[in-house]
Coordinates of C-alpha atoms and ligand atoms in Angstrom, one line a residue:
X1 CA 18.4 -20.8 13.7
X2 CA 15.9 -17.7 14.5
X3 CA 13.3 -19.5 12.1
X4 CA 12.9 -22.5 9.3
X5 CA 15.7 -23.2 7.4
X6 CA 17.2 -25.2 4.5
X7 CA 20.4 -26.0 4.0
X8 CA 22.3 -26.8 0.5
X9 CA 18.4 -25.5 -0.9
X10 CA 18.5 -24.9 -4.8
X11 CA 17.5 -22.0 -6.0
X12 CA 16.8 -22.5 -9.8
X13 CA 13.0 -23.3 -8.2
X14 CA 12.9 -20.2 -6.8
X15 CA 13.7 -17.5 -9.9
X16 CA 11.4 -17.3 -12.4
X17 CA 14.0 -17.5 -14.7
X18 CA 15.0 -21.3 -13.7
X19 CA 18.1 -20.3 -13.2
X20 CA 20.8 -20.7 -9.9
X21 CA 22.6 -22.7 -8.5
X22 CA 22.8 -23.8 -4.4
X23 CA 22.2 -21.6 -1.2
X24 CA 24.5 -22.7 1.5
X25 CA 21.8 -21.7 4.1
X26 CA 18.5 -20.3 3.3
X27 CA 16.3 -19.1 6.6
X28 CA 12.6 -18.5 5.5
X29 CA 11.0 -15.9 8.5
X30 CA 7.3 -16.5 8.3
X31 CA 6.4 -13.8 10.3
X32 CA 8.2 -9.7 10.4
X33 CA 9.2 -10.6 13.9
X34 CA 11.3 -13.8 12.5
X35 CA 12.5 -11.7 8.9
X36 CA 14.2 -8.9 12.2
X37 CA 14.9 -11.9 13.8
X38 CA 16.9 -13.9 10.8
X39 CA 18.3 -10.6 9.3
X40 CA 19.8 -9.5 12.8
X41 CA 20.8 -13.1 13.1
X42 CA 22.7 -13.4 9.9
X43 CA 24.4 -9.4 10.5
X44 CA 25.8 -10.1 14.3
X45 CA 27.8 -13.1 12.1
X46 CA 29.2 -10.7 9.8
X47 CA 27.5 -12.9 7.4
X48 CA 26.9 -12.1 3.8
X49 CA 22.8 -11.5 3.6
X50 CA 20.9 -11.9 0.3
X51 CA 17.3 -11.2 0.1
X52 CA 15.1 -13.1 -2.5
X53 CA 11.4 -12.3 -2.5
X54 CA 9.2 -14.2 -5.7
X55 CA 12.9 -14.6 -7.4
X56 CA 11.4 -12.6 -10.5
X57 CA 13.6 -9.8 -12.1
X58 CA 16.5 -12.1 -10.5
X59 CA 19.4 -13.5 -11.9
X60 CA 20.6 -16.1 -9.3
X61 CA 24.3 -17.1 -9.3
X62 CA 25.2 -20.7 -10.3
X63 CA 27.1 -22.4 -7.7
X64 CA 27.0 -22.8 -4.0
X65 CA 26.2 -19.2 -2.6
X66 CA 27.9 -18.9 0.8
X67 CA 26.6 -16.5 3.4
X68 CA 22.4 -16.5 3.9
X69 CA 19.6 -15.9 1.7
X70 CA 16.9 -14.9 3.9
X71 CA 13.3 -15.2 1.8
X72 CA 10.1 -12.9 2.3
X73 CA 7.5 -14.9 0.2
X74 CA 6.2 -16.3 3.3
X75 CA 5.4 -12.9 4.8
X76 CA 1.4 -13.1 3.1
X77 CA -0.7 -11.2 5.3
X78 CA -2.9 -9.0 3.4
X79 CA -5.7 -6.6 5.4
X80 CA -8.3 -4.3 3.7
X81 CA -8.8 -1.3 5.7
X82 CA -12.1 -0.2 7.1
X83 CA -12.4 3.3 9.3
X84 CA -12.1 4.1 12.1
X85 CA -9.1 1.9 12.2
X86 CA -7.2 3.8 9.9
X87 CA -7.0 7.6 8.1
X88 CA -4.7 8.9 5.6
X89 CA -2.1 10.8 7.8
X90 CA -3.7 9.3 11.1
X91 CA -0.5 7.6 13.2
X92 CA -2.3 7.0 15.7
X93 CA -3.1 3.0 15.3
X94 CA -1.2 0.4 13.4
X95 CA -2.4 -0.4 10.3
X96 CA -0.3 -3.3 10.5
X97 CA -1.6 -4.8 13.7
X98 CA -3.0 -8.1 13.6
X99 CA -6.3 -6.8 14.9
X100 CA -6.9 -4.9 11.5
X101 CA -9.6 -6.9 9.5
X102 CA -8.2 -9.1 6.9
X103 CA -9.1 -8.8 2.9
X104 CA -12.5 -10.4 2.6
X105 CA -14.0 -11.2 -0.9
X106 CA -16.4 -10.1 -2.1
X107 CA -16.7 -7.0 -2.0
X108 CA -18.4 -5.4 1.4
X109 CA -17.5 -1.7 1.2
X110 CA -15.0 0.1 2.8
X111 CA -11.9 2.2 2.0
X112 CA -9.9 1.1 -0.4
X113 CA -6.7 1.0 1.6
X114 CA -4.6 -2.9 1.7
X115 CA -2.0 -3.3 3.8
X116 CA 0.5 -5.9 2.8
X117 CA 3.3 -7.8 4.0
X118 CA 6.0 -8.1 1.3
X119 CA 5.6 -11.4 0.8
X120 CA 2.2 -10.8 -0.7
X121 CA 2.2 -12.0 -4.3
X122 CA 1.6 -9.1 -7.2
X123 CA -0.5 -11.0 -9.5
X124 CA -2.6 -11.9 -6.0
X125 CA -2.9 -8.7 -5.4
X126 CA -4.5 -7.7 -8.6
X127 CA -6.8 -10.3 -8.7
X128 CA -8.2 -9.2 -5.1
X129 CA -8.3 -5.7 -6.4
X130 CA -10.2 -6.8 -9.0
X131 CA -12.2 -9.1 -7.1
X132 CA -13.4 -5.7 -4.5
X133 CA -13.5 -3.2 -7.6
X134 CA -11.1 -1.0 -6.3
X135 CA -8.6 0.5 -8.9
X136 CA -4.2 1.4 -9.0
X137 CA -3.5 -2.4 -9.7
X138 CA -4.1 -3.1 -13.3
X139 CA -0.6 -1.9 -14.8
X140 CA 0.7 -4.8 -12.9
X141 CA -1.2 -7.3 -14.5
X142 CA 1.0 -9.8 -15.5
X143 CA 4.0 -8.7 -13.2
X144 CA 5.5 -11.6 -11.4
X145 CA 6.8 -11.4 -8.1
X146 CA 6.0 -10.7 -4.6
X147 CA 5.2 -6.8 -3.6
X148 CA 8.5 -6.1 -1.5
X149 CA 10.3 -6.8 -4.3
X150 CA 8.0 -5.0 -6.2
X151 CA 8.4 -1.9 -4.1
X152 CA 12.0 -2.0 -3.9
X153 CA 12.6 -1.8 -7.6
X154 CA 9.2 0.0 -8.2
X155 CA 7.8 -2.7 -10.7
X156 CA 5.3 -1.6 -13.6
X157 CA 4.9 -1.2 -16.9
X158 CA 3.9 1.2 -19.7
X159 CA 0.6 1.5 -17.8
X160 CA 1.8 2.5 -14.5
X161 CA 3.9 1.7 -11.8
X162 CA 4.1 0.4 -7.8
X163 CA 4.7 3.6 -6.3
X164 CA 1.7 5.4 -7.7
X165 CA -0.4 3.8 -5.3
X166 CA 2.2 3.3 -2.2
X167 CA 1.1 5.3 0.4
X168 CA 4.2 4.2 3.2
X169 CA 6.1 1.6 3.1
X170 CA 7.4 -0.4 6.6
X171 CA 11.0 -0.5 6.1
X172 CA 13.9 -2.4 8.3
X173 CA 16.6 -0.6 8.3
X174 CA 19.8 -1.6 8.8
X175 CA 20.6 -0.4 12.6
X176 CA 17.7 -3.2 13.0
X177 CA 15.1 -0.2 13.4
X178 CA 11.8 -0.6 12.0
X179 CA 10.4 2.5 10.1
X180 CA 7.1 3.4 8.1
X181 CA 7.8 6.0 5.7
X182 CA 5.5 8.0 4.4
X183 CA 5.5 8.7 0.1
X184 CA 6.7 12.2 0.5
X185 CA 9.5 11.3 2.1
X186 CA 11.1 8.4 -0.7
X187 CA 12.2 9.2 -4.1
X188 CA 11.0 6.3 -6.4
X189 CA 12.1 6.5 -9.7
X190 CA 11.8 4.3 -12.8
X191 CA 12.2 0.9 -12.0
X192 CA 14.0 1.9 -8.4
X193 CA 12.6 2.9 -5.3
X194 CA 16.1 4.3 -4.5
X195 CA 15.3 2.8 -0.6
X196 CA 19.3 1.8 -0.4
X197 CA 19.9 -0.8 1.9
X198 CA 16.8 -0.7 4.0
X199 CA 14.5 -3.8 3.5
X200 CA 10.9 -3.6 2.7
X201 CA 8.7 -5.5 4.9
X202 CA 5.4 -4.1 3.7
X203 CA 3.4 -1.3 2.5
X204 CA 0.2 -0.1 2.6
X205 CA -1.0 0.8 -0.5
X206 CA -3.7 3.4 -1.5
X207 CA -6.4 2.6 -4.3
X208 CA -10.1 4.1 -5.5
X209 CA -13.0 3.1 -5.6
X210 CA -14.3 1.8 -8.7
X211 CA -16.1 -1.0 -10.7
X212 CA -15.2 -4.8 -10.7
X213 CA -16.2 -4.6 -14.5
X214 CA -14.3 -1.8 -15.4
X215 CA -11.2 -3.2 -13.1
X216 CA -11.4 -6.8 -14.2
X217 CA -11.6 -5.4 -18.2
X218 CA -8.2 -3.3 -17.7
X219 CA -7.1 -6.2 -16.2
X220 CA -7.6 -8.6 -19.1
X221 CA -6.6 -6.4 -22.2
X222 CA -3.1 -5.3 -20.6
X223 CA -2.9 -9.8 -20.0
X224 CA -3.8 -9.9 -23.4
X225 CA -0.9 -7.2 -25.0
X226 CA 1.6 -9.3 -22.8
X227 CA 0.6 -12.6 -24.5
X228 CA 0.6 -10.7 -27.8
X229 CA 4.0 -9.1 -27.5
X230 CA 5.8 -10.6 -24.9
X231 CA 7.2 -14.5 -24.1
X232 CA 4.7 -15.1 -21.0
X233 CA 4.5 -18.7 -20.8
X234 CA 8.6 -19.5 -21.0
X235 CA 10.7 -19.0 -18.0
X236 CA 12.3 -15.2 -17.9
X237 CA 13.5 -12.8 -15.1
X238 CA 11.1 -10.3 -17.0
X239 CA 12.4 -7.1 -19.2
X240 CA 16.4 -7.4 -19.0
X241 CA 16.8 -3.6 -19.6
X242 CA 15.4 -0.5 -18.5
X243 CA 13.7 1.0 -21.4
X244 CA 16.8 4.4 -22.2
X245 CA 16.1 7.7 -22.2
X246 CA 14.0 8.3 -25.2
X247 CA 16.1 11.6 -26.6
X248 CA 19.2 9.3 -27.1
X249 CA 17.4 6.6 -28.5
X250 CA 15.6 7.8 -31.5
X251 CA 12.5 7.1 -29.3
X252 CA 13.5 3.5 -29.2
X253 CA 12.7 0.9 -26.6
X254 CA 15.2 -1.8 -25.2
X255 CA 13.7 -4.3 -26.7
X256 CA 13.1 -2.5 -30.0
X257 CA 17.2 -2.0 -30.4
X258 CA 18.1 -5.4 -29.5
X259 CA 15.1 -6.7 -32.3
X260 CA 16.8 -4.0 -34.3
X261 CA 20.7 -5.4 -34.1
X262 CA 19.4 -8.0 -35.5
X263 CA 19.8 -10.2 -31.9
X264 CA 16.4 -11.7 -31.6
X265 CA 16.3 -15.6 -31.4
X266 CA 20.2 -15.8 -30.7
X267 CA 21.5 -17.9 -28.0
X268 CA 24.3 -18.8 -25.7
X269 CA 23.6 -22.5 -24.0
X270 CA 20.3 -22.3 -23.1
X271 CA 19.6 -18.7 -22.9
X272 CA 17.7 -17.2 -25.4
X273 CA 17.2 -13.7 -26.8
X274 CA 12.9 -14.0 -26.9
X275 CA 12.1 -14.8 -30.7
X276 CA 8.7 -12.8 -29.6
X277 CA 10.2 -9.5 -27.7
X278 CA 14.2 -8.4 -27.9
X279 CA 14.2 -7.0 -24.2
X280 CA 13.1 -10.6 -23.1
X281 CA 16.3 -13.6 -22.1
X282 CA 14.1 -17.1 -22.1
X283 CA 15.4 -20.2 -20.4
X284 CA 14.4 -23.0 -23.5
X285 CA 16.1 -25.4 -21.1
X286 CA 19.1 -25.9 -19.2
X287 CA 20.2 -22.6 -19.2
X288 CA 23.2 -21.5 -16.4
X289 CA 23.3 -17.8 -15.1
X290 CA 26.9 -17.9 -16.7
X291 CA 25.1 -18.4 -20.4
X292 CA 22.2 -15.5 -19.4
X293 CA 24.8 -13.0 -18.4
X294 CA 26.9 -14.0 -21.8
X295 CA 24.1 -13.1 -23.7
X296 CA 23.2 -9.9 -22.2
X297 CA 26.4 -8.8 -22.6
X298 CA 26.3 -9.3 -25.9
X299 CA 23.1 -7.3 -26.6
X300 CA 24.5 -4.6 -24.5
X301 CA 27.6 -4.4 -26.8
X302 CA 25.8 -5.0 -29.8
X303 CA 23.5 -2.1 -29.0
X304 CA 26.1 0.2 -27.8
X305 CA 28.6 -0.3 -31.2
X306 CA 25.5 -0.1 -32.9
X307 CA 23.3 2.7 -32.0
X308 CA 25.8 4.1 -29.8
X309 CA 23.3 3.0 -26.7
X310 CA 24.5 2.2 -23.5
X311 CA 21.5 -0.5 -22.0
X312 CA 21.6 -0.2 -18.5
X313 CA 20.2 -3.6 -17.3
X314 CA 16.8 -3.8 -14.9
X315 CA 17.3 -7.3 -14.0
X316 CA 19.4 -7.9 -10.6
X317 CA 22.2 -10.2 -10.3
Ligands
EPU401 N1 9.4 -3.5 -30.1 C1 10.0 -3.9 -31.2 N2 10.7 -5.1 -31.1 C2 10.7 -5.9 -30.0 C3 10.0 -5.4 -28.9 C4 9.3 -4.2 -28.9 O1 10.1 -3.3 -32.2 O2 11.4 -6.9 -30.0 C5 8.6 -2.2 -30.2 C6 7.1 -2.5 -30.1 O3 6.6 -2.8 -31.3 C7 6.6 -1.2 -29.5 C8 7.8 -0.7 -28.6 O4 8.9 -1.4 -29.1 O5 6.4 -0.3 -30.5 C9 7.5 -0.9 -27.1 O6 7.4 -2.3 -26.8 P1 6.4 -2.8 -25.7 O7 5.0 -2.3 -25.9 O8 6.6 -4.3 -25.6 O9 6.9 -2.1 -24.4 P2 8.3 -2.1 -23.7 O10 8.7 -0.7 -23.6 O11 9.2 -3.0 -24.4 C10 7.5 -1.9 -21.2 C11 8.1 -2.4 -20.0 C12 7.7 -3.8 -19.7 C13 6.2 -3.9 -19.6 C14 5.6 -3.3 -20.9 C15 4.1 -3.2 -20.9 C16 10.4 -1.6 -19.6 C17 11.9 -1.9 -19.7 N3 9.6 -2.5 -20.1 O12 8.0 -2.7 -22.3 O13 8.2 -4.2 -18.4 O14 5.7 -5.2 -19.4 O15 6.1 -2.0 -21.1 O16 3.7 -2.5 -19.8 O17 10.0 -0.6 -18.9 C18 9.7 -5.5 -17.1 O18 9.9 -4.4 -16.5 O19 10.2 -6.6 -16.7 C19 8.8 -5.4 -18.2 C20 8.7 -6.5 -19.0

């Protein structure tokens, strides 16, 4: 194998949700040479390939999954860029060479440019924002995950989102080419980077300069909605629809319709419609993939006879 592997490895460990059942092979790159390495590996076998980063936002399948899943989380590096090493624009060094200075805390100047490899965890990334005082993080307080998946769907919230502060993003694309593409030329929209098949293997991401204070206090109050208004400390893959478009909603959130049918606190096995927030599925315990889909469908349907709604669902399966 091109890197570490597991065989017959479970995956309900690895999705926030608790949910999954058995990969048939799992290879885990711990470096971007060895994620090319095991993704080329797994395509020149004609093998199916499924990517799982911090298994949030993720419905994983019960069952044995055949083909590979090839896992980023161990891709961690994280650099804070000083000049001369790097300008906006410049292409003329490699802001993801492993002679670029690593994130040091605290805070020594310097501009507020991170690289990061995708394995890099979100909510570690706002704390080291926080930690240096440097400001485009805090909407993601409280997002689980690891930033390549965060970039491929464009994670956020109602206070911001991922690509607001992605200035390129290193891509592998599917001929096996590696690619950094610049903002202007990718098309984010909500809650999808709209990359297609190409894989994200990091980013570097542009943030300002500003005050640990003022950072750390955004961070805390959007940590403290969540807790008010969301399930944070039972297991969920996150929101379980995109919020629709407001104009055929009445102005209505996901969550808000499903509360609204009347679906909150019902349950199929152990999946749960969130007692706290409609737009939330919780695991109370045992819960199969099989009893999570069940239920969404039936808030989809519900919603849609309804409110004549059609939910289009955020959460990959
Ligand atoms: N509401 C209800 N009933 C509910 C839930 C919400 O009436 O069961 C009402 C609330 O009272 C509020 C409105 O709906 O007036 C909006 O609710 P909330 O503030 O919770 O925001 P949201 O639109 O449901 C969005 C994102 C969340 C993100 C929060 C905070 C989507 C689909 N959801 O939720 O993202 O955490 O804002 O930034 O965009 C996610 O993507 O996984 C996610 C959870």
């Amino acid at each position: 194998f091109p890197c570490a592997y597991r065989q017959r490895a479970p995956l309900a460990e690895r999705s926030t949700l608790r949910v999954g059942g058995t990969a048939e092979l799992m290879l885990e790159p711990a470096s971007p040479q060895e994620l090319v390495d095991a993704v080329a590996w797994v395509r020149e076998r004609g093998l199916p390939l499924h990517l799982l980063g911090g298994g949030a936002n993720t419905i994983l399948p019960d069952g044995v999954v055949s083909g590979v899943v090839v896992t980023t989380d161990r891709l961690r590096r994280t650099y804070r860029l000083v000049p001369p090493e790097y300008k906006s624009g410049d292409d003329s060094g490699d802001p993801y060479s492993e002679a670029t200075p690593r994130i040091a805390l605290p805070e020594d100047g310097g501009e507020p440019v991170l690289v990061v490899w995708a394995g890099s965890s979100m909510p570690g990334l706002v704390n080291a924002s926080k930690a240096l005082g440097w400001s485009g993080l805090e909407g993601l307080a409280g997002v689980p995950g690891t930033i390549g998946g965060g970039i491929a769907m464009n994670a956020g919230g109602s206070w911001g989102e991922l690509w607001e502060v992605v200035e390129s993003v290193r891509v592998l694309n599917v001929d096996g080419s590696i690619e950094d593409l610049p903002r202007e030329r990718c098309s984010p929209t909500y809650r999808n980077a709209n990359l297609g098949e190409r894989i994200v293997m990091g980013a570097v991401l542009r943030l300002e300069k500003s005050h640990k204070k003022i950072v750390g206090e955004a961070v805390r109050d959007y940590l403290k909605h969540k807790r008010d208004v969301q399930p944070v400390t039972e297991a969920s893959a996150g929101c379980v629809f995109k919020n629709p478009d407001p104009n055929l909603s009445g102005g209505r959130g996901a969550g808000q319709l499903v509360d609204e049918a009347g679906l909150k606190g019902a349950a199929i096995g152990g999946a749960q419609v969130s007692p706290k927030h409609g737009n939330f599925v919780v695991n109370t315990g045992g819960a199969t993939a099989t009893d999570v889909l069940a239920l969404i469908e039936r808030c989809r349907a519900t919603v849609a006879e309804r409110f004549g709604v059609e939910l289009e669902r955020e959460v990959k399966v």
